[in-house]
Amino acid sequence: MPTKRSVGTLGDKDLGGKKVLLRADLNVPLDDGQRIADDNRIRASVPTIKFLMGKGAKVVLASHLGRPKGVTPKYSLKPLVPRLSELLGVDVVMANDCIGEEVENLAAALPDGGVLLLENVRFYKEEEKNDPEFAKKLASVADLYVNDAFGTAHRAHASTEGVTKYLRPAVAGFLMQKELDYLVGAVADPKKPFAAIVGGSKVSTKIGVIESLLAKVDILILGGGMIYTFYKAQGHAVGKSLVEDDKLELANSLIEKAKSKGVSLLLPTDIVVANNFAADAESKTVPASAIPDGWMGLDIGPDSIRKFSETLDTTKTVIWNGPMGVFEFEKFAAGTDAIAKKLADITAQGVTTIIGGGDSVAAVEKAGLASKMSHISTGGGASLELLEGKTLPGVLALDDA
Ligand SMILES: Nc1ncnc2c1ncn2[C@@H]1O[C@H](COP(=O)(O)OP(=O)(O)O)[C@@H](O)[C@H]1O
Ligand SMILES: O=C(OP(=O)(O)O)[C@H](O)COP(=O)(O)O
């Protein structure tokens, strides 16, 4: 089934005085002191909340946080209240539960434009089981449903999917719509030349994405830990680099597939190797075809960066998923940083650049370049599934446009 791209949106819905159940993805990292370590997902949820507030709706906000097994205080959404209140300019009311009498009373007492934050929906095992009775209880608090939780749209859970069986209209929020516009729209109908950069640790986790993108892109650039499986498959020495020996044939078949589809496949030409998997390992740059015994590739080299950059200069749309090297170690972050910088530069020249979630987003943020890209996805797993061409249950469940 093709990925659904057009969903019903808030548009001209009459929202004054209506109770809206808004599912957002407020799954942000909290540090040991329960402080928000990265508030991107909260900020990304603000436009829809503010829109609803401005229309005089009563906003009942639901989310999960982490993967708790039952009620677990450290996964409470309470630490988010001050930041949400600050961003929204109202005192957000917090409920102790996500269903039940207290929630109904608090929702009923909300003024028009008020916001009630429900406690973590995953405190109930029924959430992940997509239990119909639990979904019905969630639905009962509101007059309509808005799903803005793109990062959780690949989960068929009660608050993302089940609830739509009991609460209509069920429409997408602005973040959800923007994610679909970029990750489905721009990829299905890209300005060409269209390039994909795929990195990350393993071929096995990216097979689906590579295969799906091979049908769409003009250029495929590979980096990260997966490239050593390709080199080994081509008969090169890879030292003690990360290799998936059961994926050698697959790597060759992907090279063949790229050829038959006329896709220009670029592998790094030089590699920064280390004598150890460590931040302070000894390192040197070697040709990709001659990785010495006892050394492992942890980043792409300067010649690869130059060639990749020249190629990226010829593109009109670029999608990036997965770092070029072990960017968590400063010494092996140069390749990833250079690609991030290049993408920021070409965005300024009118190229559409899409960063598809997960570690690539972390790398772009670490480089301070997030605001320079066309789109940075708030969903790792969800964006990967979209790029693989899968349909997300949380999207499929919404009203058609
Ligand atoms: N050459 C390499 N050897 C081992 N691990 C690598 C290498 N290059 C990148 N990685 C690791 O890959 C991880 C990211 O992989 P992945 O989760 O597939 O990416 P993403 O989250 O962007 O989809 C990072 O932790 C990074 O350190
Ligand atoms: O953080 C999330 O996913 P991501 O790490 O793949 O971006 C989402 O909030 C979904 O969480 P889940 O993977 O526990 O269902």
Tab-separated table of C-alpha atoms and ligand atoms in Angstrom:
chain	number	residue	atom	x	y	z
A	1	MET	CA	0.000	0.000	0.000
A	2	PRO	CA	1.480	3.381	-0.918
A	3	THR	CA	2.301	5.755	1.879
A	4	LYS	CA	-0.610	8.025	2.660
A	5	ARG	CA	0.462	11.577	2.106
A	6	SER	CA	-2.658	13.723	2.283
A	7	VAL	CA	-4.520	13.670	5.531
A	8	GLY	CA	-7.311	15.773	6.924
A	9	THR	CA	-5.902	18.817	8.644
A	10	LEU	CA	-7.142	21.380	11.121
A	11	GLY	CA	-7.906	23.841	8.350
A	12	ASP	CA	-11.249	25.519	8.862
A	13	LYS	CA	-12.634	23.259	11.606
A	14	ASP	CA	-14.907	25.062	14.058
A	15	LEU	CA	-12.924	24.717	17.274
A	16	GLY	CA	-14.326	27.341	19.651
A	17	GLY	CA	-15.117	25.770	23.026
A	18	LYS	CA	-14.408	22.256	21.654
A	19	LYS	CA	-12.341	19.786	23.641
A	20	VAL	CA	-9.522	18.543	21.435
A	21	LEU	CA	-7.489	15.450	22.269
A	22	LEU	CA	-4.079	16.307	20.853
A	23	ARG	CA	-1.576	13.430	20.677
A	24	ALA	CA	1.920	14.894	20.539
A	25	ASP	CA	5.314	13.224	20.786
A	26	LEU	CA	6.758	14.866	23.891
A	27	ASN	CA	9.203	11.983	24.374
A	28	VAL	CA	12.189	14.165	25.232
A	29	PRO	CA	15.374	13.091	27.010
A	30	LEU	CA	15.476	14.020	30.711
A	31	ASP	CA	18.785	14.153	32.576
A	32	ASP	CA	19.368	12.712	36.063
A	33	GLY	CA	17.983	15.853	37.670
A	34	GLN	CA	14.773	15.421	35.610
A	35	ARG	CA	15.728	18.448	33.525
A	36	ILE	CA	14.893	18.476	29.804
A	37	ALA	CA	18.131	17.740	27.941
A	38	ASP	CA	16.724	18.568	24.495
A	39	ASP	CA	13.397	20.350	24.029
A	40	ASN	CA	13.164	20.049	20.228
A	41	ARG	CA	10.129	17.812	20.268
A	42	ILE	CA	8.309	20.152	22.650
A	43	ARG	CA	9.075	23.189	20.487
A	44	ALA	CA	8.027	21.291	17.354
A	45	SER	CA	4.638	20.629	18.968
A	46	VAL	CA	3.971	24.261	19.846
A	47	PRO	CA	2.511	25.581	16.538
A	48	THR	CA	-0.425	23.149	16.624
A	49	ILE	CA	-1.105	23.747	20.319
A	50	LYS	CA	-1.001	27.512	19.844
A	51	PHE	CA	-3.282	27.298	16.822
A	52	LEU	CA	-5.837	25.334	18.845
A	53	MET	CA	-5.554	27.774	21.751
A	54	GLY	CA	-6.005	30.717	19.395
A	55	LYS	CA	-9.209	29.163	18.038
A	56	GLY	CA	-10.602	28.925	21.575
A	57	ALA	CA	-10.322	25.142	21.853
A	58	LYS	CA	-9.731	23.355	25.150
A	59	VAL	CA	-6.541	21.402	24.513
A	60	VAL	CA	-6.145	18.002	26.157
A	61	LEU	CA	-2.563	17.037	25.431
A	62	ALA	CA	-1.478	13.377	25.495
A	63	SER	CA	1.963	11.839	25.040
A	64	HIS	CA	4.211	9.000	26.098
A	65	LEU	CA	7.656	9.423	27.623
A	66	GLY	CA	10.198	6.615	27.472
A	67	ARG	CA	9.247	2.973	27.708
A	68	PRO	CA	7.897	2.541	31.255
A	69	LYS	CA	6.527	-0.753	32.494
A	70	GLY	CA	3.534	0.437	34.500
A	71	VAL	CA	3.465	3.631	36.580
A	72	THR	CA	7.095	4.773	36.956
A	73	PRO	CA	7.711	8.223	38.511
A	74	LYS	CA	10.876	8.859	36.502
A	75	TYR	CA	8.787	8.679	33.310
A	76	SER	CA	6.201	11.208	34.502
A	77	LEU	CA	5.453	14.092	32.119
A	78	LYS	CA	5.368	16.537	35.083
A	79	PRO	CA	8.893	17.913	34.446
A	80	LEU	CA	7.640	19.203	31.079
A	81	VAL	CA	4.997	21.523	32.535
A	82	PRO	CA	7.213	24.596	33.202
A	83	ARG	CA	8.773	24.548	29.711
A	84	LEU	CA	5.420	23.965	28.012
A	85	SER	CA	3.827	26.785	30.022
A	86	GLU	CA	6.695	29.102	29.120
A	87	LEU	CA	6.498	28.282	25.396
A	88	LEU	CA	2.705	28.558	25.292
A	89	GLY	CA	2.313	31.590	27.538
A	90	VAL	CA	-0.354	29.916	29.727
A	91	ASP	CA	-0.300	27.880	32.927
A	92	VAL	CA	-0.537	24.321	31.661
A	93	VAL	CA	-2.628	22.170	34.014
A	94	MET	CA	-1.237	18.699	34.773
A	95	ALA	CA	-3.407	15.647	35.408
A	96	ASN	CA	-2.228	12.713	37.550
A	97	ASP	CA	-3.622	10.209	35.070
A	98	CYS	CA	-4.520	10.075	31.383
A	99	ILE	CA	-8.056	8.670	31.783
A	100	GLY	CA	-10.741	8.716	34.464
A	101	GLU	CA	-12.818	11.079	36.508
A	102	GLU	CA	-10.075	13.557	37.455
A	103	VAL	CA	-9.161	13.975	33.792
A	104	GLU	CA	-12.818	14.511	32.841
A	105	ASN	CA	-13.251	17.130	35.580
A	106	LEU	CA	-10.043	18.982	34.705
A	107	ALA	CA	-10.931	18.973	31.004
A	108	ALA	CA	-14.437	20.268	31.749
A	109	ALA	CA	-12.984	23.061	33.908
A	110	LEU	CA	-10.555	24.243	31.215
A	111	PRO	CA	-11.221	27.743	29.905
A	112	ASP	CA	-11.363	28.211	26.125
A	113	GLY	CA	-7.723	28.308	25.008
A	114	GLY	CA	-6.593	26.360	28.097
A	115	VAL	CA	-4.226	23.383	28.057
A	116	LEU	CA	-4.388	20.193	30.125
A	117	LEU	CA	-1.417	17.824	29.991
A	118	LEU	CA	-2.323	14.196	30.647
A	119	GLU	CA	0.071	11.873	32.455
A	120	ASN	CA	2.155	9.391	30.401
A	121	VAL	CA	-0.205	7.185	28.360
A	122	ARG	CA	2.316	4.324	28.619
A	123	PHE	CA	1.652	4.048	32.358
A	124	TYR	CA	-1.124	1.758	31.081
A	125	LYS	CA	-0.011	-1.433	29.311
A	126	GLU	CA	-3.256	-1.076	27.335
A	127	GLU	CA	-1.683	1.822	25.417
A	128	GLU	CA	0.901	-0.283	23.579
A	129	LYS	CA	-1.558	-3.187	23.301
A	130	ASN	CA	-3.923	-0.806	21.495
A	131	ASP	CA	-6.673	-1.971	23.823
A	132	PRO	CA	-10.107	-0.844	22.540
A	133	GLU	CA	-11.568	-0.134	26.009
A	134	PHE	CA	-8.592	2.054	26.906
A	135	ALA	CA	-8.802	3.825	23.531
A	136	LYS	CA	-12.512	4.446	24.145
A	137	LYS	CA	-11.721	6.006	27.546
A	138	LEU	CA	-9.101	8.286	25.999
A	139	ALA	CA	-11.562	9.285	23.287
A	140	SER	CA	-14.376	10.018	25.746
A	141	VAL	CA	-12.724	13.185	27.058
A	142	ALA	CA	-12.837	15.119	23.762
A	143	ASP	CA	-14.936	16.236	20.781
A	144	LEU	CA	-12.243	15.704	18.169
A	145	TYR	CA	-8.782	14.208	17.763
A	146	VAL	CA	-5.616	15.739	16.373
A	147	ASN	CA	-2.485	13.645	15.855
A	148	ASP	CA	0.751	15.613	15.750
A	149	ALA	CA	2.939	12.797	17.121
A	150	PHE	CA	4.944	12.022	14.002
A	151	GLY	CA	7.733	10.367	16.028
A	152	THR	CA	5.220	7.768	17.260
A	153	ALA	CA	3.149	7.425	14.078
A	154	HIS	CA	4.796	4.063	13.278
A	155	ARG	CA	3.232	2.620	16.439
A	156	ALA	CA	-0.332	1.289	16.310
A	157	HIS	CA	-1.054	2.227	19.903
A	158	ALA	CA	-4.294	3.282	21.602
A	159	SER	CA	-3.481	7.003	21.620
A	160	THR	CA	-2.122	7.034	18.048
A	161	GLU	CA	-4.417	4.600	16.250
A	162	GLY	CA	-7.100	2.940	18.399
A	163	VAL	CA	-8.569	6.233	19.577
A	164	THR	CA	-9.572	7.201	16.019
A	165	LYS	CA	-12.153	4.401	16.022
A	166	TYR	CA	-14.062	6.272	18.732
A	167	LEU	CA	-13.278	9.913	18.060
A	168	ARG	CA	-13.870	11.761	14.795
A	169	PRO	CA	-12.940	14.020	13.158
A	170	ALA	CA	-9.399	12.682	13.433
A	171	VAL	CA	-6.947	14.965	11.674
A	172	ALA	CA	-3.233	15.710	11.437
A	173	GLY	CA	-1.550	18.588	13.233
A	174	PHE	CA	0.857	20.940	11.511
A	175	LEU	CA	3.998	19.028	12.507
A	176	MET	CA	2.583	15.744	11.223
A	177	GLN	CA	1.599	17.416	7.960
A	178	LYS	CA	5.039	19.030	7.559
A	179	GLU	CA	6.824	15.719	8.169
A	180	LEU	CA	4.640	14.019	5.538
A	181	ASP	CA	5.133	16.862	3.078
A	182	TYR	CA	8.899	16.461	3.268
A	183	LEU	CA	9.441	12.769	3.917
A	184	VAL	CA	6.741	11.556	1.533
A	185	GLY	CA	6.055	14.533	-0.734
A	186	ALA	CA	9.584	15.708	-1.463
A	187	VAL	CA	10.815	12.143	-1.834
A	188	ALA	CA	7.992	11.059	-4.170
A	189	ASP	CA	8.187	14.166	-6.288
A	190	PRO	CA	11.706	15.582	-5.835
A	191	LYS	CA	13.396	18.384	-7.681
A	192	LYS	CA	16.197	16.582	-9.525
A	193	PRO	CA	18.998	15.625	-9.311
A	194	PHE	CA	17.876	13.868	-6.143
A	195	ALA	CA	20.567	12.427	-3.860
A	196	ALA	CA	20.342	10.250	-0.781
A	197	ILE	CA	23.138	9.976	1.746
A	198	VAL	CA	22.848	6.842	3.844
A	199	GLY	CA	25.200	6.086	6.717
A	200	GLY	CA	24.935	4.657	10.191
A	201	SER	CA	26.320	1.504	11.648
A	202	LYS	CA	24.958	-1.465	9.733
A	203	VAL	CA	23.715	-2.441	6.283
A	204	SER	CA	21.126	-4.693	7.883
A	205	THR	CA	19.259	-1.784	9.488
A	206	LYS	CA	19.263	0.236	6.277
A	207	ILE	CA	18.555	-2.386	3.575
A	208	GLY	CA	14.909	-1.375	3.311
A	209	VAL	CA	15.793	2.298	2.996
A	210	ILE	CA	18.545	1.737	0.431
A	211	GLU	CA	16.372	-0.526	-1.707
A	212	SER	CA	13.444	1.847	-1.599
A	213	LEU	CA	15.603	4.909	-2.339
A	214	LEU	CA	17.334	3.154	-5.265
A	215	ALA	CA	14.018	3.343	-7.083
A	216	LYS	CA	13.843	7.110	-6.600
A	217	VAL	CA	17.269	8.746	-6.444
A	218	ASP	CA	19.780	9.778	-9.095
A	219	ILE	CA	22.711	9.605	-6.690
A	220	LEU	CA	23.284	7.381	-3.662
A	221	ILE	CA	26.143	8.254	-1.315
A	222	LEU	CA	27.082	5.658	1.298
A	223	GLY	CA	29.120	6.185	4.454
A	224	GLY	CA	29.334	5.032	8.080
A	225	GLY	CA	29.963	1.538	9.343
A	226	MET	CA	28.009	-0.183	6.571
A	227	ILE	CA	30.558	0.575	3.848
A	228	TYR	CA	33.040	-2.063	5.034
A	229	THR	CA	30.570	-4.785	4.134
A	230	PHE	CA	30.509	-3.300	0.611
A	231	TYR	CA	34.333	-3.141	0.440
A	232	LYS	CA	34.732	-6.712	1.640
A	233	ALA	CA	32.117	-7.844	-0.876
A	234	GLN	CA	34.230	-6.170	-3.580
A	235	GLY	CA	37.310	-8.086	-2.424
A	236	HIS	CA	39.079	-5.309	-0.507
A	237	ALA	CA	40.908	-5.756	2.794
A	238	VAL	CA	38.934	-4.148	5.624
A	239	GLY	CA	41.136	-4.894	8.660
A	240	LYS	CA	38.990	-5.139	11.788
A	241	SER	CA	36.294	-2.739	10.534
A	242	LEU	CA	32.638	-3.497	11.208
A	243	VAL	CA	31.490	-6.113	8.667
A	244	GLU	CA	28.320	-8.145	8.364
A	245	ASP	CA	29.581	-11.302	6.708
A	246	ASP	CA	26.075	-12.570	6.018
A	247	LYS	CA	25.325	-9.430	3.984
A	248	LEU	CA	28.173	-9.613	1.438
A	249	GLU	CA	25.984	-10.939	-1.366
A	250	LEU	CA	23.350	-8.372	-0.554
A	251	ALA	CA	25.933	-5.570	-0.769
A	252	ASN	CA	26.954	-6.747	-4.239
A	253	SER	CA	23.349	-7.050	-5.331
A	254	LEU	CA	22.706	-3.456	-4.192
A	255	ILE	CA	25.703	-2.304	-6.270
A	256	GLU	CA	24.275	-4.187	-9.261
A	257	LYS	CA	20.815	-2.782	-8.667
A	258	ALA	CA	22.192	0.765	-8.606
A	259	LYS	CA	23.929	0.093	-11.941
A	260	SER	CA	20.826	-1.345	-13.567
A	261	LYS	CA	18.736	1.599	-12.420
A	262	GLY	CA	21.290	4.126	-13.605
A	263	VAL	CA	21.856	5.400	-10.056
A	264	SER	CA	25.285	6.852	-9.443
A	265	LEU	CA	26.527	5.010	-6.321
A	266	LEU	CA	29.355	6.686	-4.432
A	267	LEU	CA	31.411	4.914	-1.786
A	268	PRO	CA	34.182	6.738	0.114
A	269	THR	CA	37.587	6.674	-1.581
A	270	ASP	CA	39.622	7.144	1.595
A	271	ILE	CA	39.067	6.228	5.202
A	272	VAL	CA	40.215	7.414	8.601
A	273	VAL	CA	41.264	4.240	10.384
A	274	ALA	CA	41.920	3.684	14.089
A	275	ASN	CA	43.893	1.063	15.958
A	276	ASN	CA	41.071	0.808	18.467
A	277	PHE	CA	37.394	1.677	18.939
A	278	ALA	CA	38.105	4.578	21.304
A	279	ALA	CA	37.896	8.375	21.405
A	280	ASP	CA	41.675	8.654	21.823
A	281	ALA	CA	42.672	5.879	19.419
A	282	GLU	CA	45.665	6.312	17.155
A	283	SER	CA	44.450	7.237	13.654
A	284	LYS	CA	45.580	7.743	10.056
A	285	THR	CA	44.011	8.193	6.618
A	286	VAL	CA	44.365	5.357	4.095
A	287	PRO	CA	42.895	4.518	0.655
A	288	ALA	CA	39.546	2.746	1.003
A	289	SER	CA	40.939	-0.232	-0.910
A	290	ALA	CA	43.894	-0.706	1.444
A	291	ILE	CA	42.791	-0.763	5.078
A	292	PRO	CA	45.726	-2.276	6.981
A	293	ASP	CA	45.439	-5.394	9.134
A	294	GLY	CA	44.548	-4.609	12.740
A	295	TRP	CA	42.986	-1.227	11.905
A	296	MET	CA	39.315	-0.296	11.681
A	297	GLY	CA	37.585	2.381	9.619
A	298	LEU	CA	35.810	4.928	11.797
A	299	ASP	CA	35.310	7.887	9.441
A	300	ILE	CA	35.454	8.919	5.806
A	301	GLY	CA	38.644	10.721	4.687
A	302	PRO	CA	39.251	14.179	3.173
A	303	ASP	CA	39.237	12.971	-0.441
A	304	SER	CA	35.820	11.362	0.086
A	305	ILE	CA	34.543	14.551	1.703
A	306	ARG	CA	35.738	16.568	-1.299
A	307	LYS	CA	34.160	14.187	-3.838
A	308	PHE	CA	30.887	13.915	-1.913
A	309	SER	CA	30.760	17.718	-1.590
A	310	GLU	CA	31.330	18.243	-5.323
A	311	THR	CA	28.549	15.795	-6.072
A	312	LEU	CA	26.189	17.453	-3.599
A	313	ASP	CA	26.788	20.760	-5.384
A	314	THR	CA	25.025	19.294	-8.433
A	315	THR	CA	21.826	18.315	-6.583
A	316	LYS	CA	18.433	19.936	-6.002
A	317	THR	CA	17.061	17.606	-3.302
A	318	VAL	CA	19.046	15.673	-0.688
A	319	ILE	CA	17.894	13.314	2.009
A	320	TRP	CA	20.322	12.200	4.719
A	321	ASN	CA	19.977	9.291	7.108
A	322	GLY	CA	22.853	8.043	9.258
A	323	PRO	CA	26.259	9.534	10.178
A	324	MET	CA	29.403	9.113	8.063
A	325	GLY	CA	31.520	7.894	10.956
A	326	VAL	CA	31.661	7.467	14.706
A	327	PHE	CA	30.750	11.111	15.236
A	328	GLU	CA	30.366	10.607	18.979
A	329	PHE	CA	34.216	10.598	19.091
A	330	GLU	CA	35.530	14.070	18.161
A	331	LYS	CA	38.448	12.557	16.274
A	332	PHE	CA	36.114	10.678	13.916
A	333	ALA	CA	33.409	13.346	13.506
A	334	ALA	CA	34.999	15.261	10.614
A	335	GLY	CA	33.190	13.402	7.818
A	336	THR	CA	29.771	13.785	9.431
A	337	ASP	CA	30.435	17.436	10.312
A	338	ALA	CA	31.596	18.214	6.770
A	339	ILE	CA	28.461	16.687	5.253
A	340	ALA	CA	26.289	18.647	7.712
A	341	LYS	CA	28.115	21.852	6.792
A	342	LYS	CA	27.812	21.112	3.058
A	343	LEU	CA	24.082	20.500	3.372
A	344	ALA	CA	23.671	23.779	5.275
A	345	ASP	CA	25.547	25.598	2.477
A	346	ILE	CA	23.518	24.127	-0.367
A	347	THR	CA	20.259	24.749	1.504
A	348	ALA	CA	21.150	28.436	1.436
A	349	GLN	CA	21.489	28.082	-2.340
A	350	GLY	CA	17.974	26.702	-2.727
A	351	VAL	CA	18.522	22.939	-2.440
A	352	THR	CA	15.889	21.068	-0.413
A	353	THR	CA	17.668	19.203	2.388
A	354	ILE	CA	15.900	16.685	4.589
A	355	ILE	CA	17.489	15.109	7.634
A	356	GLY	CA	15.744	11.859	8.384
A	357	GLY	CA	15.776	11.442	12.122
A	358	GLY	CA	17.942	9.580	14.598
A	359	ASP	CA	21.696	10.060	14.883
A	360	SER	CA	21.969	12.262	11.797
A	361	VAL	CA	19.752	14.800	13.541
A	362	ALA	CA	21.914	14.566	16.676
A	363	ALA	CA	24.989	15.212	14.503
A	364	VAL	CA	23.423	18.229	12.777
A	365	GLU	CA	22.351	19.639	16.126
A	366	LYS	CA	25.795	19.051	17.623
A	367	ALA	CA	27.247	21.026	14.711
A	368	GLY	CA	24.776	23.861	15.432
A	369	LEU	CA	23.332	23.625	11.910
A	370	ALA	CA	19.780	22.427	12.573
A	371	SER	CA	18.113	25.707	11.639
A	372	LYS	CA	19.982	25.768	8.321
A	373	MET	CA	18.331	22.650	6.839
A	374	SER	CA	15.003	22.572	4.973
A	375	HIS	CA	13.581	19.917	7.271
A	376	ILE	CA	14.800	18.026	10.303
A	377	SER	CA	12.571	15.126	11.197
A	378	THR	CA	11.402	14.655	14.793
A	379	GLY	CA	11.076	10.892	14.263
A	380	GLY	CA	13.913	8.385	13.919
A	381	GLY	CA	12.056	5.091	13.519
A	382	ALA	CA	9.049	6.778	11.910
A	383	SER	CA	11.106	8.562	9.245
A	384	LEU	CA	13.027	5.373	8.480
A	385	GLU	CA	9.761	3.474	7.970
A	386	LEU	CA	8.427	6.241	5.728
A	387	LEU	CA	11.599	6.198	3.651
A	388	GLU	CA	11.243	2.436	3.339
A	389	GLY	CA	7.864	3.135	1.763
A	390	LYS	CA	5.854	1.747	4.673
A	391	THR	CA	2.514	3.159	5.734
A	392	LEU	CA	2.420	4.510	9.271
A	393	PRO	CA	-0.601	3.291	11.262
A	394	GLY	CA	-0.976	6.639	13.036
A	395	VAL	CA	-1.270	8.358	9.658
A	396	LEU	CA	-3.451	5.748	7.997
A	397	ALA	CA	-6.002	6.071	10.810
A	398	LEU	CA	-6.608	9.776	10.152
A	399	ASP	CA	-9.376	11.232	7.995
A	400	ASP	CA	-8.570	11.544	4.314
A	401	ALA	CA	-7.891	15.022	3.024
B	1	LIG	N1	32.711	3.263	10.775
B	1	LIG	C1	31.891	3.004	11.778
B	1	LIG	N2	32.108	1.944	12.589
B	1	LIG	C2	31.266	1.683	13.604
B	1	LIG	N3	30.162	2.402	13.899
B	1	LIG	C3	29.906	3.452	13.125
B	1	LIG	C4	30.740	3.808	12.031
B	1	LIG	N4	30.231	4.895	11.440
B	1	LIG	C5	29.137	5.240	12.132
B	1	LIG	N5	28.923	4.380	13.151
B	1	LIG	C6	27.892	4.457	14.185
B	1	LIG	O1	26.610	4.351	13.635
B	1	LIG	C7	25.710	4.822	14.614
B	1	LIG	C8	24.480	5.378	13.955
B	1	LIG	O2	23.884	4.349	13.256
B	1	LIG	P1	22.334	4.330	12.961
B	1	LIG	O3	21.590	4.163	14.246
B	1	LIG	O4	22.149	3.315	11.900
B	1	LIG	O5	22.076	5.803	12.393
B	1	LIG	P2	20.754	6.676	12.465
B	1	LIG	O6	20.353	6.738	13.899
B	1	LIG	O7	21.094	7.996	11.901
B	1	LIG	O8	19.751	5.973	11.633
B	1	LIG	C9	26.445	5.893	15.389
B	1	LIG	O9	26.390	5.564	16.760
B	1	LIG	C10	27.864	5.806	14.844
B	1	LIG	O10	28.858	5.848	15.852
B	2	LIG	O1	11.621	8.480	20.325
B	2	LIG	C1	10.884	7.898	19.528
B	2	LIG	O2	11.350	7.176	18.473
B	2	LIG	P1	12.821	7.389	17.763
B	2	LIG	O3	13.876	7.210	18.839
B	2	LIG	O4	12.875	6.298	16.724
B	2	LIG	O5	12.839	8.768	17.156
B	2	LIG	C2	9.382	7.995	19.608
B	2	LIG	O6	8.951	8.809	20.686
B	2	LIG	C3	8.766	6.610	19.688
B	2	LIG	O7	9.184	5.985	20.867
B	2	LIG	P2	9.227	4.390	20.928
B	2	LIG	O8	10.325	3.909	20.000
B	2	LIG	O9	9.491	4.059	22.387
B	2	LIG	O10	7.880	3.875	20.471
